[in-house]
XYZ file of C-alpha atoms in Angstrom:
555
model
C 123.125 130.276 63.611
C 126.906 130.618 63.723
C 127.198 127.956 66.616
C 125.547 125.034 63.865
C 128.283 122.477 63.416
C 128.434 121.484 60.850
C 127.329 125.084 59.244
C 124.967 125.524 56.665
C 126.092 125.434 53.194
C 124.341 128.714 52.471
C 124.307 131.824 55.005
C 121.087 132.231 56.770
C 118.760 135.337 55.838
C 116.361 137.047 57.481
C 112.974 135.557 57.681
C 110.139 138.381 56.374
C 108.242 138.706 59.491
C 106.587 142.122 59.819
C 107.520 141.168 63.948
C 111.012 140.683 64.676
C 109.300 138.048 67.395
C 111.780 136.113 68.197
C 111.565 132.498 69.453
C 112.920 132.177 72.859
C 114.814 128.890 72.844
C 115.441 128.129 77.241
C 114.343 128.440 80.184
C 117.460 130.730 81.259
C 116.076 134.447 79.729
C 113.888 136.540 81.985
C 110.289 136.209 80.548
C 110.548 132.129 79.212
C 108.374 131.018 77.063
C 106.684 127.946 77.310
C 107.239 124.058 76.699
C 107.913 123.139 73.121
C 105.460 121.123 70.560
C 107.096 118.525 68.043
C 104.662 117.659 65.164
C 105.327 116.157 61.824
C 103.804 114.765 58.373
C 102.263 111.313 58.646
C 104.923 109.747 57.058
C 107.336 111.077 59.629
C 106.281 109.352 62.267
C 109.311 107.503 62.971
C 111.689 110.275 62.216
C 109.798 112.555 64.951
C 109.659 109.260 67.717
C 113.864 109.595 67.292
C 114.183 113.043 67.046
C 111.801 113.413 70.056
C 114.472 111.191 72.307
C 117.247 113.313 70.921
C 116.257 116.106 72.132
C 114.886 115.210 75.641
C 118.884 115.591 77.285
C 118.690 119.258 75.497
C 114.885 120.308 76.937
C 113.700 117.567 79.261
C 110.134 118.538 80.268
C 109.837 121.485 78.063
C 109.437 118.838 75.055
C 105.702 117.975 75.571
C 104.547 114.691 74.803
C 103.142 113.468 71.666
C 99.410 114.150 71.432
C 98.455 113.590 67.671
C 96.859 115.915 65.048
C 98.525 118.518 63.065
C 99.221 121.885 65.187
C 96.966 125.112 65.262
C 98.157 127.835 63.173
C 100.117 130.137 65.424
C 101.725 127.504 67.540
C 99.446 125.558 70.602
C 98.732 125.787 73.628
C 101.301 125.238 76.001
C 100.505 125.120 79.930
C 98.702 127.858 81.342
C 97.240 127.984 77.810
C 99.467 130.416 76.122
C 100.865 128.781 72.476
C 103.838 127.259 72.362
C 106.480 127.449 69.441
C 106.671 124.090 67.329
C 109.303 122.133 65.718
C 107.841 121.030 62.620
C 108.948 118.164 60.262
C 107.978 118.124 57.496
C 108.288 117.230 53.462
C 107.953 118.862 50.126
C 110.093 120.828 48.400
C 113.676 122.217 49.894
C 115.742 124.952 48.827
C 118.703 124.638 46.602
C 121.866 124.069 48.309
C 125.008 124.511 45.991
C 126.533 121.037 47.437
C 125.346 117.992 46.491
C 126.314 114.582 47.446
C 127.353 111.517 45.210
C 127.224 107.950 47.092
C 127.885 104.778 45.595
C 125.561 102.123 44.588
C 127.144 98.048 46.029
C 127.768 97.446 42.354
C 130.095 100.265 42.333
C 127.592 103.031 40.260
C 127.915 106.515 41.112
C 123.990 107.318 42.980
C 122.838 110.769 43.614
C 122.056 110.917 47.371
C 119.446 113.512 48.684
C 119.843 114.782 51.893
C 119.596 118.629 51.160
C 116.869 120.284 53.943
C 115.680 123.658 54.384
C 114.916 125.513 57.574
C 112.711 127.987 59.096
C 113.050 129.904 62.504
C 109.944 131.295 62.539
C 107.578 133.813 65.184
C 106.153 130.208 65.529
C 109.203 127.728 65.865
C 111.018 126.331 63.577
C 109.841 124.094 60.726
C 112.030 121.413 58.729
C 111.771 120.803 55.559
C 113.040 118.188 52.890
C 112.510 115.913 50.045
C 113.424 112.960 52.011
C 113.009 111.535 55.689
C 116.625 111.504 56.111
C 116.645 115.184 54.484
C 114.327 116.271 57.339
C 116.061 114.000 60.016
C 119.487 116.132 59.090
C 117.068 119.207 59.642
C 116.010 118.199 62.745
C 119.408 117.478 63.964
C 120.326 121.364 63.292
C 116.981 122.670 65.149
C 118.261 120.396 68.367
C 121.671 122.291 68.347
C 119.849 125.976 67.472
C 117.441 124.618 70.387
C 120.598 123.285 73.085
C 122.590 126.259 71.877
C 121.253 129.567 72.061
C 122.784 132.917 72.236
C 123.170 135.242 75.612
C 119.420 136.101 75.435
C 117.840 132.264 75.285
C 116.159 133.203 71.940
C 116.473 132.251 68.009
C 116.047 135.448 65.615
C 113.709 134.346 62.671
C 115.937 132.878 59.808
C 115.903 130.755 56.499
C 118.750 128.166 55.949
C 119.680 125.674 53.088
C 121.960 122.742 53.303
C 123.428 119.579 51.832
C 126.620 117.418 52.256
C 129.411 117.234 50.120
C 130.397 113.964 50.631
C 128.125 111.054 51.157
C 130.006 108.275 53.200
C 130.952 110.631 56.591
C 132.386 108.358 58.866
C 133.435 107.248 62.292
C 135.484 104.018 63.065
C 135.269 102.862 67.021
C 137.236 99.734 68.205
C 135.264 97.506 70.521
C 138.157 94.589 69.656
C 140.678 96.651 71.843
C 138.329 98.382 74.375
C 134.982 97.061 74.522
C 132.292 98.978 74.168
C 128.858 98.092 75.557
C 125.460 98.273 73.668
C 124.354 100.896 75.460
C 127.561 103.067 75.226
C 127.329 102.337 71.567
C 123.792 104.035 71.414
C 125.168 107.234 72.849
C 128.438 107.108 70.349
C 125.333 106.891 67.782
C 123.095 109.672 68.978
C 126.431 111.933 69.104
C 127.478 110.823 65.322
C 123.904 111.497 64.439
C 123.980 115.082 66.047
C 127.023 115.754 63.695
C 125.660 114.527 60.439
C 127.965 111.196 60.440
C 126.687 108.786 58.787
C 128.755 106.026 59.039
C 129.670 103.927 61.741
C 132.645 101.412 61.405
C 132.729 98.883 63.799
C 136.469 97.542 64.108
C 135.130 94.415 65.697
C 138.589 91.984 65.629
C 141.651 92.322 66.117
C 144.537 90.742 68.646
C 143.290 91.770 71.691
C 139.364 90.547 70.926
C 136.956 88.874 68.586
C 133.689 91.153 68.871
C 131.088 89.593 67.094
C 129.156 86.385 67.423
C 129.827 83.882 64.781
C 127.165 80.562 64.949
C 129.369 78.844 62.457
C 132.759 79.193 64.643
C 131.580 79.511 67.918
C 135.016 79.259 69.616
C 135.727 82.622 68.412
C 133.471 84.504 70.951
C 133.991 81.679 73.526
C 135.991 83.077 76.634
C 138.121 80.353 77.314
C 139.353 80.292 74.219
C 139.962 83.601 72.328
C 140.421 85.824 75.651
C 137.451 87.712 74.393
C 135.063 88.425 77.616
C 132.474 90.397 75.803
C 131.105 90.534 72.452
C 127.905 91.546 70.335
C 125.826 88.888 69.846
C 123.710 87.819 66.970
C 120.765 89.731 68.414
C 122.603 92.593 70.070
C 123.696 93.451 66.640
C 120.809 93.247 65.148
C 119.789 95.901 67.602
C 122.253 97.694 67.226
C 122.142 98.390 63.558
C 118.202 99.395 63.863
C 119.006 101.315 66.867
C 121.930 103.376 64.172
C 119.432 103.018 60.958
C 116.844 105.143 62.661
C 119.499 107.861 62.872
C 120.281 107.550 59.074
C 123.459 105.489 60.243
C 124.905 102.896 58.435
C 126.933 100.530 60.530
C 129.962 98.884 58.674
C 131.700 95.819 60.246
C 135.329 95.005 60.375
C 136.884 91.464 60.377
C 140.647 92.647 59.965
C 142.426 89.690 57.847
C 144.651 88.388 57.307
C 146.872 90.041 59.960
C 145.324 91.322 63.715
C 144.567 87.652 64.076
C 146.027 86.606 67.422
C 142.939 85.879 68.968
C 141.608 83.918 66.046
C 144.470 81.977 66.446
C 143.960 81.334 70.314
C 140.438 80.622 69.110
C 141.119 78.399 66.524
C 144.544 76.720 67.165
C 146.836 75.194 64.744
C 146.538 77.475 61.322
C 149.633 77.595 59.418
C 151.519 80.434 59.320
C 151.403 82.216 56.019
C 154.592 82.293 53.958
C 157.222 84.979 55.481
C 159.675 87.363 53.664
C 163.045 86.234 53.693
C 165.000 87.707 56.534
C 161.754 88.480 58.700
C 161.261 85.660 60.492
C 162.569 85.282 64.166
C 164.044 89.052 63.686
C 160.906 91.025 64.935
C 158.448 90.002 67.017
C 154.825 90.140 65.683
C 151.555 87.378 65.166
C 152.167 85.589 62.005
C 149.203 86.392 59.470
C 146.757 84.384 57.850
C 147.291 81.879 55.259
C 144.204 81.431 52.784
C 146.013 79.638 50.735
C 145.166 76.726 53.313
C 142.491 75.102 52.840
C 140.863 74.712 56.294
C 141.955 78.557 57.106
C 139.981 79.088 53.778
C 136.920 77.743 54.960
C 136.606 78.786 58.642
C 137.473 82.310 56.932
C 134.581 81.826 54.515
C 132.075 80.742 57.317
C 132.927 83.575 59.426
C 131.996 86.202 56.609
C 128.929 84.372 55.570
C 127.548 84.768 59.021
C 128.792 89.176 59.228
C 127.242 89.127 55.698
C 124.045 87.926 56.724
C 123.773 89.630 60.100
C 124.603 92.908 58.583
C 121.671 94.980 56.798
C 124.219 97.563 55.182
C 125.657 97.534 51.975
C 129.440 97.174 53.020
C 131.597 94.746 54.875
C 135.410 96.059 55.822
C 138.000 93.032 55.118
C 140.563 95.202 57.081
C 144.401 94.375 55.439
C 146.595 96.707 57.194
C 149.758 95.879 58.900
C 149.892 92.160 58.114
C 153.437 91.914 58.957
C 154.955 88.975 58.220
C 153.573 87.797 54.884
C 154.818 87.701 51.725
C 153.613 89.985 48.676
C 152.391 87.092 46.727
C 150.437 85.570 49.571
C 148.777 88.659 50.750
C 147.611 89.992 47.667
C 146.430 86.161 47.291
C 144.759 86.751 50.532
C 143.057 89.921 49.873
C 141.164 88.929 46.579
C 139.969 85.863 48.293
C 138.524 88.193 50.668
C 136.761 90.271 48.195
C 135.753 87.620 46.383
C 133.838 86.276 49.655
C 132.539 89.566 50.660
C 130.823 90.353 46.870
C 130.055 86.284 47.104
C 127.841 87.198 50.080
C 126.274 89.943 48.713
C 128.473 92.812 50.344
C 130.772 95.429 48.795
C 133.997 95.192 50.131
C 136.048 97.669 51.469
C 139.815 97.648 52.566
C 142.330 99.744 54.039
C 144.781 101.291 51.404
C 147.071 98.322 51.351
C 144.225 96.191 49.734
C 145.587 98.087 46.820
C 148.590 96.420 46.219
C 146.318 93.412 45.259
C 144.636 95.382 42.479
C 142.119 97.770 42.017
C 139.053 97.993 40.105
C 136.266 100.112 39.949
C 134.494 98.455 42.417
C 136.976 99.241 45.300
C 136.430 101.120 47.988
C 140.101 101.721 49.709
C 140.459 103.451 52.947
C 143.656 105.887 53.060
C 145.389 106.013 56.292
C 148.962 106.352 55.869
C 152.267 107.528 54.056
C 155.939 107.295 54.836
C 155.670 110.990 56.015
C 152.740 110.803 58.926
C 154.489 107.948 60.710
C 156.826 110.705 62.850
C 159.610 108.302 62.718
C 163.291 109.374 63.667
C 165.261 109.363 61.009
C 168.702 108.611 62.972
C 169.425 106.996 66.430
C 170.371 110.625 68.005
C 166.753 111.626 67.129
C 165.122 108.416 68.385
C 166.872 109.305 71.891
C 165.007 112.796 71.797
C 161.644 110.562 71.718
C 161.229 109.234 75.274
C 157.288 108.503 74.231
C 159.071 106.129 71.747
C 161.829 104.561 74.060
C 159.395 103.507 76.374
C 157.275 102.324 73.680
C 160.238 99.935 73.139
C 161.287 101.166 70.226
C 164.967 100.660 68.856
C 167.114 101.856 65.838
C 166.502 98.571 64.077
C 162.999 98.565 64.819
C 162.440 102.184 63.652
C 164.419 101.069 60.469
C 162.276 97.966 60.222
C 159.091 100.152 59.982
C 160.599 102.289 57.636
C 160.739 99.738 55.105
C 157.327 98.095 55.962
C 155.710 101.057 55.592
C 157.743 102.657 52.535
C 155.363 101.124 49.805
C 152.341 103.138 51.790
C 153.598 105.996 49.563
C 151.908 104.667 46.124
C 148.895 103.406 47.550
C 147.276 106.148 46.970
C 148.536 106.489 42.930
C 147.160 102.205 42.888
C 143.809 103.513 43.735
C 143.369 106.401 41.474
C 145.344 104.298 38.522
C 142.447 101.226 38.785
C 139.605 103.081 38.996
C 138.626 103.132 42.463
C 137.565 105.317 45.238
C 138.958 107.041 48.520
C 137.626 107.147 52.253
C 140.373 109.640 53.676
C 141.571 109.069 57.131
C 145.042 110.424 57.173
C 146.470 109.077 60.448
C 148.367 112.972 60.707
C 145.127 114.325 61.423
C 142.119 111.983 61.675
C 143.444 109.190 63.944
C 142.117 110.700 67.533
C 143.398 108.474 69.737
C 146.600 111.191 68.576
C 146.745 113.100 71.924
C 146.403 116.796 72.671
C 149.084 118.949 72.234
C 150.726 119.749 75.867
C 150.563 123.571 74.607
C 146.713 123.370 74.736
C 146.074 120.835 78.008
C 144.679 122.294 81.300
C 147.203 121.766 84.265
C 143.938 120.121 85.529
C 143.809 117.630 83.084
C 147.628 117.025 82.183
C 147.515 113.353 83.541
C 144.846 112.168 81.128
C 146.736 113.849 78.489
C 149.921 112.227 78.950
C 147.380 108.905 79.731
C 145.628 108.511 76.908
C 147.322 109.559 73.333
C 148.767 106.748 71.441
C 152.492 106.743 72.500
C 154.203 106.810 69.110
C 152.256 109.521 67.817
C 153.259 113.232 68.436
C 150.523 115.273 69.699
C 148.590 117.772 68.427
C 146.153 120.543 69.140
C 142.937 120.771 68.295
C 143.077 123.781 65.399
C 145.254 120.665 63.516
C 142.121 118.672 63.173
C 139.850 121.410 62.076
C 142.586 122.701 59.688
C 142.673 119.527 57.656
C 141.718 119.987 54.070
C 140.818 117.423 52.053
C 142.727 118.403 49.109
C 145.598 117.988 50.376
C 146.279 114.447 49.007
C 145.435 115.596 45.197
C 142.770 113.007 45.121
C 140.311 114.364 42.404
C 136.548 115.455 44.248
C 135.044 112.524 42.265
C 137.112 110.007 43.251
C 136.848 110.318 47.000
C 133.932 108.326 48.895
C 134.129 110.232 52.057
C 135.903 111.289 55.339
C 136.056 108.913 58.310
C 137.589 110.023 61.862
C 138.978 106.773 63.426
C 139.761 106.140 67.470
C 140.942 102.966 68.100
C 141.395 101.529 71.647
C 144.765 100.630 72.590
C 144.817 102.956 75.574
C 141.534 103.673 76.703
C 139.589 102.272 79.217
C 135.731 102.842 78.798
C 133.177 105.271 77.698
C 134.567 108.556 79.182
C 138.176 107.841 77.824
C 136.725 107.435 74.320
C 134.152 110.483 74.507
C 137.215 112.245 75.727
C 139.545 111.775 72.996
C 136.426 112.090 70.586
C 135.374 115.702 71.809
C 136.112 118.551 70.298
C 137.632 117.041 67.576
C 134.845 115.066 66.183
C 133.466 117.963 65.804
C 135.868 119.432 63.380
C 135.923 116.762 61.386
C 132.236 116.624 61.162
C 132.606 120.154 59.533
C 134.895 119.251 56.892
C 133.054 115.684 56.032
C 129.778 117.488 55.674
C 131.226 120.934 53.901
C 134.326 118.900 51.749
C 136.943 121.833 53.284
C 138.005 123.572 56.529
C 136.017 126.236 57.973
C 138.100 129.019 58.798
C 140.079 128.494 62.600
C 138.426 131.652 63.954
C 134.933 131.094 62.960
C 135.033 127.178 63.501
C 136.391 127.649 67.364
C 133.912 130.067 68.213
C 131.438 127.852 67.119
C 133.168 124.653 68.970
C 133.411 126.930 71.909
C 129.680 126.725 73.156
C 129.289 122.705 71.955
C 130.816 121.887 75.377
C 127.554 122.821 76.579
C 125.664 120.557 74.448
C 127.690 117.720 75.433
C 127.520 118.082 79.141
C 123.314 118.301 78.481
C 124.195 114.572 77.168
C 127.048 113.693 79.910
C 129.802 112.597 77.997
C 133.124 113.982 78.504
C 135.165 115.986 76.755
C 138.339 117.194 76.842
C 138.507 121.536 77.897
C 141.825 122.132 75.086
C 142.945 125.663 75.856
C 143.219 126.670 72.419
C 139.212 126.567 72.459
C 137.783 129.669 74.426
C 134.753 127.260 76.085
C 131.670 129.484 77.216
């Protein structure tokens, strides 16, 4: 069991079987046994269909097909005739877990959410157990990795387990607006959140580089030879897309980042005034003038655009973005990001923001996602220390720039206190530790693999290793338990260049933070690595790359 990432909330005991049978989980031991069954309660018929394709990369033929009827006491039979263990789904009562997740409701209420499961490894197989479908689904996900991940012998010792999240919104944001990300592609990022008990999928769909998603009511927006943007998800693909993720218990949540990120709204829709700058800033620094909703036609392609991602989207939440808008004054983006709400909770969304959203006011119907203070953006603090940062001279950065960002980003350091003070709630993703497009720490790359290091990590951020991932606590910000929503990992796409780049920078990490978003703290370095160390397998079963970091002893 100690390979199960995330790990059980409770330690797993010995199952009372007079026979210490074991099951025997591969093909690679010396006496095999035969093909695995997969049966489930009536009502799980769905939740067995996807578990069924998630594990075919992990036992290919040795999944038999789906035949009907409930299985024979003592397993079935298996070719040659001899029974074969089965993976049971099933519901009814689980066993207590001592973590218990609290969600929240669109209106903002505090909901219980169930997804507590209870497993058996028994002489038989292994049976899953929970209240809920998406109780047994999270079941099921730790069978597949007991089932791709088995110990030196190929076979499971017979065990009891109990488990539950601590935190109900666990997250991962991709960024199709930067480096597109086919449907497809998107399915696997799925399966692999799924496998890790993420539950969340943001989609950061816009941005400067690309407009992502199909709008019918501004159709210049997705139209190539206008907005620059040669690939997007249409209405349909979507549509797919979010059943393809709700199947997996996986709630996609859009992003259409206003009223900054908008240069290729603008080269969509040409001719929106510039929203009111700070005195000083304009002409100084070079950036894409944000949005002004104060303007009346700005106001109502803006409102168009988020009826349509309102009504294509079947989850509960809708991201307005408002980060970075440089450019704009106080007054008009606080101005900008209540109109925003307003138009999300007119549509029937709940509206969530990153942290700067704040400085518009909070209630407690905000959702604000933390990403930065003046401490995690590694600036130099004098021109002799900028000149020890090549990554940052050939970034372009100068001693008036780095000064610049200083001051942008100095109110950063009381968004946090704005949330807590109006009532709302937290999704932590500390850029120091949760933004992986951060790059690997040269300390822990392969000499094999030291060009896609120094290829892919975001240049102004310093790199890190993977044990500073894992470590992360959430605590650490002195956010009370209650008022934080979740944990969400975030990759965005500045610098990579298709599937295997982002799988790359994903793996191990993801991982780790998997472990702490399902558990709410760090498992300890020793125990989580040797754990991570035999998931490399699991993702080569599924061929998506990963990156080998040194400080990992891979087996």
């Amino acid at each position: 069991m100690n390979a199960v990432i995330p790990a059980p909330a409770l330690p797993a005991t010995a199952a009372p079987t007079h026979t210490r049978t074991r099951v025997r989980a591969d093909a690679r031991g010396p006496a095999a046994a035969g093909p695995w069954h997969l049966r489930s309660d009536p009502g799980l018929a769905q939740v067995e269909e996807t578990v069924r394709a998630l594990l075919e990369p992990h036992l290919g033929a040795r999944l038999l097909p789906a035949t009907g009827g409930e299985p024979a006491a003592g397993g079935e039979p298996a070719a040659g005739g001899e029974p074969g263990p089965v993976l049971r789904l099933t519901l009814g009562e689980a066993p207590p877990s001592p973590r218990r997740a609290v969600g929240v409701a669109p209106d903002g209420t505090p909901v219980p959410v169930d997804e507590s499961y209870g497993l058996t490894v028994g002489p038989d197989g292994i049976t899953c157990r929970a209240r809920t479908a998406v109780g047994v689904f999270r079941a099921a996900t730790t069978a597949l990795q007991l089932l791709a991940l088995p110990g030196p012998d190929g076979e499971l010792e017979p065990r009891h387990l109990s488990d539950a999240p601590h935190y109900a919104w666990r997250g991962l944001l991709v960024d199709p607006a930067r480096c597109f990300i086919d449907p497809d592609d998107l399915r696997r990022i799925i399966d692999l959140a799924a496998l890790y008990k993420i539950n969340v999928l943001h989609l950061h769909l816009t941005d400067n580089e690309g407009w992502r998603i199909e709008s019918p009511s501004v159709p210049s927006l997705t139209a190539p030879h206008r907005s620059g943007t040669e690939a997007f998800y249409s209405a349909e693909e979507y549509a797919a897309l979010q059943e393809y993720a709700a199947r997996r218990y996986v709630t996609v949540v859009p992003e259409i980042n206003l009223p900054g990120h908008c240069a290729a709204l603008r080269a969509a829709v040409p001719g929106l005034p510039d929203a009111p700058a700070p005195e000083g800033v304009a002409g100084r620094f070079t950036y894409v003038p944000p949005l002004d909703l104060a303007d009346r036609r700005t106001r109502t392609m803006v409102r168009e655009v988020l009826a349509d991602v309102c009504a294509t989207t079947a989850g509960p939440f809708v991201h307005i973005g408002g980060d970075e808008a440089v450019g704009i004054t106080d007054e008009s983006f606080a101005a900008a990001v209540r109109e925003l709400r307003a138009l999300a909770r007119g549509f029937g969304k709940r509206p969530v923001g990153w942290q700067e959203t704040s400085r518009a006011g909070v209630t407690d119907q905000d959702l604000a996602q933390y990403w930065v203070d003046p401490g995690m953006m590694d600036l130099p603090a004098t021109a002799d220390d900028l000149a020890e940062r090549p990554d940052l001279l050939a970034a372009g950065f100068t001693p008036e720039l780095v000064a610049a960002m200083r001051r942008f980003f100095a109110p950063s350091a009381d968004d946090l206190q704005r949330v807590l003070a109006g009532g709302g709630r937290v999704i932590l993703s500390p850029q120091s530790h949760l933004y992986l497009d951060r790059g690997y720490a040269a300390a822990v790359v392969p000499p094999e693999r030291a060009a896609d290091a120094a290829r892919l990590g975001f240049p102004s951020y310093l790199p890190r290793d993977v044990r500073h991932t894992a470590g992360w606590d959430p605590a650490a910000h002195g956010v009370p338990d209650d008022r934080i929503a979740g944990v969400e990992a975030t990759l965005f796409g500045e610098v990579l260049q298709g599937i295997d780049d982002l799988t790359t920078m994903l793996l191990p990490r993801l991982a780790s933070v998997a472990e702490t978003a399902w558990s709410g703290r760090p498992a300890t370095w020793e125990t989580h690595r040797a754990a991570l160390a035999r998931h490399g397998r699991l993702w080569q079963q599924r061929r998506l790359a990963y990156f080998p970091a040194t400080d990992v002893p891979w087996r």
